[in-house]
mmCIF file of C-alpha atoms and ligand atoms in Angstrom:
data_model
loop_
_atom_site.group_PDB
_atom_site.id
_atom_site.type_symbol
_atom_site.label_atom_id
_atom_site.label_comp_id
_atom_site.label_asym_id
_atom_site.label_seq_id
_atom_site.Cartn_x
_atom_site.Cartn_y
_atom_site.Cartn_z
ATOM 1 C CA MET C 342 -0.051 -13.270 6.509
ATOM 2 C CA LEU C 343 0.570 -11.170 3.403
ATOM 3 C CA ALA C 344 0.337 -13.329 0.252
ATOM 4 C CA LEU C 345 2.329 -12.150 -2.981
ATOM 5 C CA ALA C 346 4.373 -9.344 -0.938
ATOM 6 C CA GLY C 347 6.320 -7.232 -3.150
ATOM 7 C CA VAL C 348 3.802 -7.390 -6.266
ATOM 8 C CA MET C 349 3.139 -4.247 -8.140
ATOM 9 C CA LEU C 350 -0.177 -2.717 -7.245
ATOM 10 C CA ALA C 351 -2.611 -1.299 -9.681
ATOM 11 C CA GLY C 352 -6.129 0.056 -9.307
ATOM 12 C CA SER C 353 -7.767 3.229 -8.621
ATOM 13 C CA CYS C 354 -8.337 5.493 -5.535
ATOM 14 C CA ALA C 355 -11.918 5.647 -4.080
ATOM 15 C CA SER C 356 -11.706 9.250 -3.635
ATOM 16 C CA GLY C 357 -9.284 12.258 -4.199
ATOM 17 C CA GLY C 358 -8.688 15.798 -3.679
ATOM 18 C CA ASP C 359 -6.405 17.824 -1.519
ATOM 19 C CA ASP C 360 -9.021 18.850 0.916
ATOM 20 C CA ARG C 361 -9.767 15.322 1.743
ATOM 21 C CA LEU C 362 -6.061 14.465 2.402
ATOM 22 C CA ALA C 363 -5.560 17.363 4.346
ATOM 23 C CA ALA C 364 -8.934 16.498 6.623
ATOM 24 C CA ILE C 365 -7.346 12.916 6.789
ATOM 25 C CA ARG C 366 -3.887 14.248 7.945
ATOM 26 C CA ALA C 367 -5.463 16.488 10.494
ATOM 27 C CA ALA C 368 -7.535 13.371 11.956
ATOM 28 C CA MET C 369 -4.418 11.175 11.940
ATOM 29 C CA GLU C 370 -2.721 13.881 14.223
ATOM 30 C CA LYS C 371 -5.496 13.703 16.779
ATOM 31 C CA LEU C 372 -5.352 10.157 17.125
ATOM 32 C CA ARG C 373 -1.652 9.761 17.401
ATOM 33 C CA PRO C 374 -1.418 10.253 21.084
ATOM 34 C CA LEU C 375 -3.786 7.195 21.590
ATOM 35 C CA HIS C 376 -1.454 4.623 20.135
ATOM 36 C CA ARG C 377 1.753 2.999 21.047
ATOM 37 C CA LYS C 378 4.828 2.947 18.875
ATOM 38 C CA LEU C 379 5.983 -0.658 18.084
ATOM 39 C CA GLY C 380 8.824 -1.872 20.255
ATOM 40 C CA LYS C 381 11.596 -4.332 19.255
ATOM 41 C CA PRO C 382 10.202 -7.534 18.261
ATOM 42 C CA GLY C 383 10.570 -10.689 20.361
ATOM 43 C CA PRO C 384 12.759 -13.442 18.769
ATOM 44 C CA SER C 385 9.709 -15.477 17.809
ATOM 45 C CA ASP C 386 7.684 -12.329 16.524
ATOM 46 C CA TRP C 387 6.863 -11.750 12.926
ATOM 47 C CA LEU C 388 9.307 -8.905 12.357
ATOM 48 C CA ALA C 389 12.148 -10.990 13.687
ATOM 49 C CA SER C 390 11.800 -13.500 10.908
ATOM 50 C CA HIS C 391 10.039 -11.340 8.169
ATOM 51 C CA PRO C 392 11.864 -7.973 8.088
ATOM 52 C CA GLU C 393 9.382 -5.727 6.092
ATOM 53 C CA PRO C 394 9.738 -2.058 5.146
ATOM 54 C CA GLY C 395 6.025 -0.945 6.503
ATOM 55 C CA GLN C 396 4.095 1.519 4.411
ATOM 56 C CA THR C 397 3.221 5.114 5.647
ATOM 57 C CA PHE C 398 -0.091 6.601 4.646
ATOM 58 C CA GLU C 399 1.518 8.632 2.140
ATOM 59 C CA GLU C 400 3.372 5.745 0.637
ATOM 60 C CA TYR C 401 -0.044 4.171 0.468
ATOM 61 C CA VAL C 402 -1.672 6.862 -1.417
ATOM 62 C CA GLU C 403 1.282 7.087 -4.156
ATOM 63 C CA SER C 404 1.055 3.072 -4.430
ATOM 64 C CA LYS C 405 -2.449 3.607 -6.087
ATOM 65 C CA PRO C 406 -4.157 1.025 -4.013
ATOM 66 C CA ILE C 407 -6.971 -1.253 -4.643
ATOM 67 C CA GLY C 408 -10.291 -0.486 -3.128
ATOM 68 C CA PRO C 409 -14.223 -0.060 -3.763
ATOM 69 C CA THR C 410 -15.647 1.135 -6.863
ATOM 70 C CA ALA C 411 -19.102 2.081 -8.017
ATOM 71 C CA GLU C 412 -19.506 -1.544 -9.405
ATOM 72 C CA ARG C 413 -17.655 -3.426 -6.655
ATOM 73 C CA ARG C 414 -18.569 -2.384 -3.050
ATOM 74 C CA THR C 415 -19.839 -5.567 -1.560
ATOM 75 C CA ILE C 416 -17.444 -7.646 0.819
ATOM 76 C CA THR C 417 -18.840 -11.092 0.201
ATOM 77 C CA VAL C 418 -18.343 -13.760 2.971
ATOM 78 C CA GLN C 419 -18.289 -17.449 1.738
ATOM 79 C CA PRO C 420 -18.747 -19.969 4.550
ATOM 80 C CA LEU C 421 -16.634 -23.220 3.464
ATOM 81 C CA GLY C 422 -17.399 -26.508 5.175
ATOM 82 C CA ASP C 423 -19.473 -27.351 8.382
ATOM 83 C CA PHE C 424 -19.831 -25.216 11.635
ATOM 84 C CA SER C 425 -21.388 -25.507 15.025
ATOM 85 C CA PRO C 426 -24.239 -22.993 15.662
ATOM 86 C CA ALA C 427 -21.748 -21.056 17.985
ATOM 87 C CA GLN C 428 -19.162 -20.803 15.252
ATOM 88 C CA ARG C 429 -22.125 -19.903 12.764
ATOM 89 C CA LYS C 430 -22.824 -16.981 15.226
ATOM 90 C CA ILE C 431 -19.114 -15.928 15.274
ATOM 91 C CA ILE C 432 -19.133 -15.644 11.457
ATOM 92 C CA THR C 433 -22.324 -13.669 11.390
ATOM 93 C CA LEU C 434 -21.227 -11.208 14.111
ATOM 94 C CA THR C 435 -17.897 -10.911 12.309
ATOM 95 C CA ALA C 436 -19.703 -10.175 8.885
ATOM 96 C CA ASN C 437 -21.648 -7.518 10.746
ATOM 97 C CA PHE C 438 -18.264 -6.000 12.332
ATOM 98 C CA MET C 439 -16.533 -6.109 8.864
ATOM 99 C CA GLY C 440 -19.279 -3.835 7.387
ATOM 100 C CA ARG C 441 -18.888 -1.253 10.264
ATOM 101 C CA TYR C 442 -15.100 -1.518 10.108
ATOM 102 C CA PHE C 443 -14.737 -0.861 6.346
ATOM 103 C CA GLY C 444 -17.980 0.934 5.809
ATOM 104 C CA LEU C 445 -19.158 -1.363 3.038
ATOM 105 C CA PRO C 446 -22.109 -3.641 2.531
ATOM 106 C CA VAL C 447 -21.397 -7.168 3.504
ATOM 107 C CA LYS C 448 -23.236 -10.343 1.992
ATOM 108 C CA VAL C 449 -23.002 -13.881 3.307
ATOM 109 C CA LYS C 450 -23.361 -16.302 0.668
ATOM 110 C CA GLU C 451 -24.937 -19.840 0.847
ATOM 111 C CA ASP C 452 -22.358 -22.578 2.351
ATOM 112 C CA LEU C 453 -20.008 -24.441 -0.082
ATOM 113 C CA PRO C 454 -18.878 -28.057 1.032
ATOM 114 C CA LEU C 455 -15.334 -28.931 1.867
ATOM 115 C CA SER C 456 -15.733 -31.731 -0.419
ATOM 116 C CA LEU C 457 -14.746 -29.288 -2.863
ATOM 117 C CA ILE C 458 -11.040 -29.483 -1.659
ATOM 118 C CA PRO C 459 -9.221 -32.487 -3.468
ATOM 119 C CA ALA C 460 -6.821 -34.843 -1.643
ATOM 120 C CA GLU C 461 -3.826 -33.352 -3.132
ATOM 121 C CA ALA C 462 -4.765 -29.976 -1.522
ATOM 122 C CA ARG C 463 -5.104 -31.562 1.898
ATOM 123 C CA ARG C 464 -2.733 -32.793 4.476
ATOM 124 C CA THR C 465 -2.335 -34.114 8.026
ATOM 125 C CA HIS C 466 0.111 -32.006 9.774
ATOM 126 C CA PRO C 467 3.316 -34.053 9.886
ATOM 127 C CA SER C 468 3.965 -33.646 13.585
ATOM 128 C CA TRP C 469 1.022 -31.883 15.174
ATOM 129 C CA GLY C 470 -1.622 -34.375 13.608
ATOM 130 C CA MET C 471 -4.438 -31.905 12.644
ATOM 131 C CA LYS C 472 -6.096 -32.012 9.052
ATOM 132 C CA GLN C 473 -5.363 -28.997 7.221
ATOM 133 C CA VAL C 474 -6.552 -27.409 3.788
ATOM 134 C CA LEU C 475 -4.151 -25.619 1.339
ATOM 135 C CA SER C 476 -5.050 -22.032 1.700
ATOM 136 C CA THR C 477 -3.622 -21.350 -1.730
ATOM 137 C CA TYR C 478 -6.145 -23.983 -3.467
ATOM 138 C CA VAL C 479 -8.935 -22.081 -1.764
ATOM 139 C CA LEU C 480 -7.882 -18.897 -3.210
ATOM 140 C CA ASP C 481 -7.112 -19.971 -6.658
ATOM 141 C CA SER C 482 -9.733 -22.822 -7.256
ATOM 142 C CA VAL C 483 -12.746 -22.241 -5.217
ATOM 143 C CA LEU C 484 -12.852 -18.483 -4.769
ATOM 144 C CA ARG C 485 -11.516 -17.040 -7.763
ATOM 145 C CA PRO C 486 -13.907 -18.947 -10.290
ATOM 146 C CA ARG C 487 -16.712 -17.752 -8.191
ATOM 147 C CA LEU C 488 -15.778 -14.214 -7.703
ATOM 148 C CA PRO C 489 -19.162 -12.072 -7.735
ATOM 149 C CA LYS C 490 -18.936 -9.267 -9.921
ATOM 150 C CA ASP C 491 -19.893 -6.812 -7.315
ATOM 151 C CA ALA C 492 -17.361 -7.921 -4.816
ATOM 152 C CA VAL C 493 -14.630 -5.633 -3.787
ATOM 153 C CA ALA C 494 -13.496 -8.697 -1.581
ATOM 154 C CA TYR C 495 -14.530 -12.567 -1.689
ATOM 155 C CA ILE C 496 -13.761 -14.140 1.526
ATOM 156 C CA ALA C 497 -14.077 -17.822 2.791
ATOM 157 C CA PHE C 498 -14.409 -18.819 6.282
ATOM 158 C CA THR C 499 -13.594 -22.399 7.250
ATOM 159 C CA ALA C 500 -13.385 -24.187 10.602
ATOM 160 C CA SER C 501 -10.589 -26.457 9.046
ATOM 161 C CA ASP C 502 -7.169 -25.549 9.810
ATOM 162 C CA LEU C 503 -5.010 -23.909 7.038
ATOM 163 C CA TRP C 504 -1.491 -24.091 5.805
ATOM 164 C CA PRO C 505 -0.063 -22.104 2.738
ATOM 165 C CA GLY C 506 2.408 -24.627 1.263
ATOM 166 C CA GLU C 507 5.892 -26.020 1.958
ATOM 167 C CA GLY C 508 7.814 -24.776 4.917
ATOM 168 C CA TRP C 509 4.728 -23.544 6.792
ATOM 169 C CA ASN C 510 3.107 -25.004 9.663
ATOM 170 C CA PHE C 511 -0.242 -23.163 9.470
ATOM 171 C CA VAL C 512 -1.742 -19.788 8.704
ATOM 172 C CA PHE C 513 -4.736 -18.151 10.492
ATOM 173 C CA GLY C 514 -5.558 -16.611 7.016
ATOM 174 C CA GLN C 515 -4.039 -15.547 3.697
ATOM 175 C CA ALA C 516 -5.202 -12.763 1.154
ATOM 176 C CA SER C 517 -4.355 -11.934 -2.297
ATOM 177 C CA LEU C 518 -3.251 -8.225 -2.754
ATOM 178 C CA ARG C 519 -4.406 -8.156 -6.289
ATOM 179 C CA GLU C 520 -7.128 -10.873 -7.029
ATOM 180 C CA ARG C 521 -9.716 -9.746 -4.357
ATOM 181 C CA VAL C 522 -9.903 -13.133 -2.592
ATOM 182 C CA GLY C 523 -8.993 -14.307 0.786
ATOM 183 C CA VAL C 524 -9.721 -17.071 3.202
ATOM 184 C CA TRP C 525 -9.259 -17.461 6.948
ATOM 185 C CA SER C 526 -9.827 -19.871 9.537
ATOM 186 C CA ILE C 527 -11.556 -20.069 12.821
ATOM 187 C CA TYR C 528 -9.867 -23.271 14.025
ATOM 188 C CA ARG C 529 -7.340 -21.649 16.106
ATOM 189 C CA ASN C 530 -9.485 -19.051 17.463
ATOM 190 C CA GLY C 531 -10.539 -21.041 20.605
ATOM 191 C CA ASP C 532 -13.883 -22.816 21.413
ATOM 192 C CA PRO C 533 -16.820 -20.527 20.937
ATOM 193 C CA ALA C 534 -18.996 -22.658 23.297
ATOM 194 C CA SER C 535 -16.496 -21.855 26.262
ATOM 195 C CA GLU C 536 -15.048 -18.583 25.442
ATOM 196 C CA PHE C 537 -17.273 -16.812 22.816
ATOM 197 C CA ALA C 538 -15.925 -13.322 23.291
ATOM 198 C CA LEU C 539 -12.267 -14.357 23.003
ATOM 199 C CA CYS C 540 -13.098 -16.456 19.695
ATOM 200 C CA LEU C 541 -15.190 -13.591 18.451
ATOM 201 C CA LEU C 542 -12.343 -10.999 18.955
ATOM 202 C CA ARG C 543 -9.812 -13.147 17.269
ATOM 203 C CA THR C 544 -11.897 -14.049 14.311
ATOM 204 C CA MET C 545 -12.849 -10.217 13.953
ATOM 205 C CA LYS C 546 -8.971 -9.386 14.160
ATOM 206 C CA THR C 547 -7.898 -11.882 11.301
ATOM 207 C CA ALA C 548 -10.857 -11.016 9.112
ATOM 208 C CA THR C 549 -10.192 -7.238 9.033
ATOM 209 C CA HIS C 550 -6.377 -7.777 9.029
ATOM 210 C CA GLU C 551 -6.796 -9.952 5.975
ATOM 211 C CA THR C 552 -9.466 -7.577 4.188
ATOM 212 C CA GLY C 553 -6.767 -4.653 4.883
ATOM 213 C CA HIS C 554 -4.342 -6.578 2.673
ATOM 214 C CA MET C 555 -7.075 -6.956 0.115
ATOM 215 C CA PHE C 556 -7.277 -3.163 -0.031
ATOM 216 C CA SER C 557 -3.446 -2.947 -0.772
ATOM 217 C CA MET C 558 -2.501 -2.418 2.908
ATOM 218 C CA TYR C 559 0.996 -3.845 3.824
ATOM 219 C CA HIS C 560 1.895 -4.839 7.240
ATOM 220 C CA CYS C 561 2.354 -2.112 9.799
ATOM 221 C CA THR C 562 5.941 -1.560 11.423
ATOM 222 C CA LEU C 563 5.359 1.547 12.960
ATOM 223 C CA TYR C 564 2.695 0.947 15.833
ATOM 224 C CA GLU C 565 1.047 -1.576 18.024
ATOM 225 C CA CYS C 566 -1.812 -2.100 15.144
ATOM 226 C CA ASN C 567 -4.120 -4.675 13.755
ATOM 227 C CA MET C 568 -2.113 -4.593 10.533
ATOM 228 C CA CYS C 569 0.885 -5.746 12.220
ATOM 229 C CA GLY C 570 2.142 -9.124 11.152
ATOM 230 C CA SER C 571 1.743 -12.242 13.588
ATOM 231 C CA ASN C 572 3.759 -15.299 13.985
ATOM 232 C CA HIS C 573 1.924 -16.942 16.638
ATOM 233 C CA ARG C 574 -1.142 -16.578 18.891
ATOM 234 C CA ALA C 575 0.311 -14.549 21.742
ATOM 235 C CA GLU C 576 1.580 -12.183 19.236
ATOM 236 C CA SER C 577 -1.607 -11.594 17.480
ATOM 237 C CA ASP C 578 -3.516 -11.679 20.820
ATOM 238 C CA ARG C 579 -1.624 -8.708 22.126
ATOM 239 C CA ARG C 580 -2.163 -6.658 18.849
ATOM 240 C CA PRO C 581 -5.232 -4.321 19.210
ATOM 241 C CA ILE C 582 -8.121 -4.665 16.719
ATOM 242 C CA ALA C 583 -7.856 -0.849 16.211
ATOM 243 C CA LEU C 584 -5.647 0.459 13.308
ATOM 244 C CA CYS C 585 -3.019 2.803 14.151
ATOM 245 C CA PRO C 586 -3.174 6.362 12.750
ATOM 246 C CA GLU C 587 -1.414 5.645 9.654
ATOM 247 C CA CYS C 588 -3.239 2.370 8.780
ATOM 248 C CA ALA C 589 -6.650 4.028 9.753
ATOM 249 C CA ALA C 590 -5.896 6.938 7.260
ATOM 250 C CA LYS C 591 -5.392 4.375 4.581
ATOM 251 C CA LEU C 592 -8.923 2.850 5.269
ATOM 252 C CA TRP C 593 -10.501 6.271 5.403
ATOM 253 C CA TRP C 594 -8.766 7.181 2.239
ATOM 254 C CA ILE C 595 -9.842 4.035 0.209
ATOM 255 C CA THR C 596 -13.188 3.595 1.436
ATOM 256 C CA GLY C 597 -14.437 7.289 1.793
ATOM 257 C CA ALA C 598 -15.270 6.601 5.386
ATOM 258 C CA ASP C 599 -16.102 9.456 7.784
ATOM 259 C CA PRO C 600 -13.888 8.868 10.762
ATOM 260 C CA PRO C 601 -16.251 9.795 13.751
ATOM 261 C CA ALA C 602 -19.101 8.009 12.256
ATOM 262 C CA ARG C 603 -16.790 4.994 11.706
ATOM 263 C CA TYR C 604 -15.599 4.940 15.329
ATOM 264 C CA ARG C 605 -19.173 5.570 16.889
ATOM 265 C CA SER C 606 -20.413 2.418 14.759
ATOM 266 C CA LEU C 607 -17.487 0.397 16.036
ATOM 267 C CA ALA C 608 -18.105 1.379 19.517
ATOM 268 C CA GLU C 609 -21.666 0.436 19.436
ATOM 269 C CA PHE C 610 -20.950 -3.060 18.106
ATOM 270 C CA CYS C 611 -18.026 -3.868 20.916
ATOM 271 C CA ARG C 612 -20.319 -2.408 23.655
ATOM 272 C CA GLU C 613 -23.089 -4.793 22.641
ATOM 273 C CA GLN C 614 -20.641 -7.853 22.400
ATOM 274 C CA GLY C 615 -19.077 -6.945 25.959
ATOM 275 C CA LEU C 616 -15.703 -6.027 24.353
ATOM 276 C CA LYS C 617 -14.771 -3.445 26.780
ATOM 277 C CA THR C 618 -11.193 -2.669 25.782
ATOM 278 C CA GLU C 619 -12.200 -2.204 22.176
ATOM 279 C CA SER C 620 -15.374 -0.118 22.874
ATOM 280 C CA GLY C 621 -13.296 1.908 25.365
ATOM 281 C CA PHE C 622 -10.615 2.625 22.646
ATOM 282 C CA TYR C 623 -13.131 3.874 20.124
ATOM 283 C CA GLU C 624 -14.769 6.116 22.427
ATOM 284 C CA LYS C 625 -11.596 7.706 23.296
ATOM 285 C CA ALA C 626 -10.848 8.116 19.575
ATOM 286 C CA ILE C 627 -14.341 9.656 19.049
ATOM 287 C CA ASN C 628 -13.402 12.078 21.863
ATOM 288 C CA ALA C 629 -10.069 12.774 20.234
ATOM 289 C CA LEU C 630 -11.262 13.472 16.750
ATOM 290 C CA GLU C 631 -14.204 15.680 18.236
ATOM 291 C CA GLY C 632 -11.797 17.674 20.430
ATOM 292 C CA ARG C 633 -13.356 16.768 23.787
HETATM 293 ZN ZN1 LIG N 1872 -0.957 -10.049 7.451
HETATM 294 ZN ZN1 LIG N 1873 -0.527 0.347 11.457
#
């Protein structure tokens, strides 16, 4: 989900210069053949109910996106509530993956208890019956007052289901475009005790998608891409974790990443975790960038 859509973005680019822009544009073109254009949305898909304009790389650069600075470079992960040992492992691995995805240091903070959430920011879903926590309360009242000075993004993980307010059933995650805070839940990601790799992949997707929003990236409307909006589980499951050329270029621009080095690190992680489709894609991307 994209919170606060349509707000004016303010901030500064991590890096500049025409040479860097030219190198990014050249790398984008090498990757384009590896990616699939987005087809027409199905009736229950995100774009059918949330028509969005999308955002090209060039539009992103023009928007003066928020990104890491010399003082704020750390992605800080905040566990919120209780977790099983398998859920804890998912969080640790996802934190590791985020470091590789964004090319930034990641810190995992000490747990905070769910008792911080007052009764008025909780509910039982009226027809489904599960307990839910109000995502906007976590953003505004749990995270913002505790935002570390060196954090470019401060993100809570919880095992509780989340909902963002009236008119919504649930959200996988929610992030602010301007305030450097985000929250996501592993509640709907499957049981890590019986389907660990699937649960890990889903958590990695939500984590990197929401953090992408925190770096001022809008939903993708051009390609099958990790930055596409998702209305339901089947839609998010069929999206790749990889970013399309336009969205990958935004990330290279805002973080100063070296594209082949980034893909090598992502491929290594996915190989180690048995995520074969993902490691296979990243290996193809390395070959495309290096002209093999
Ligand atoms: Zn989103
Ligand atoms: Zn994209």
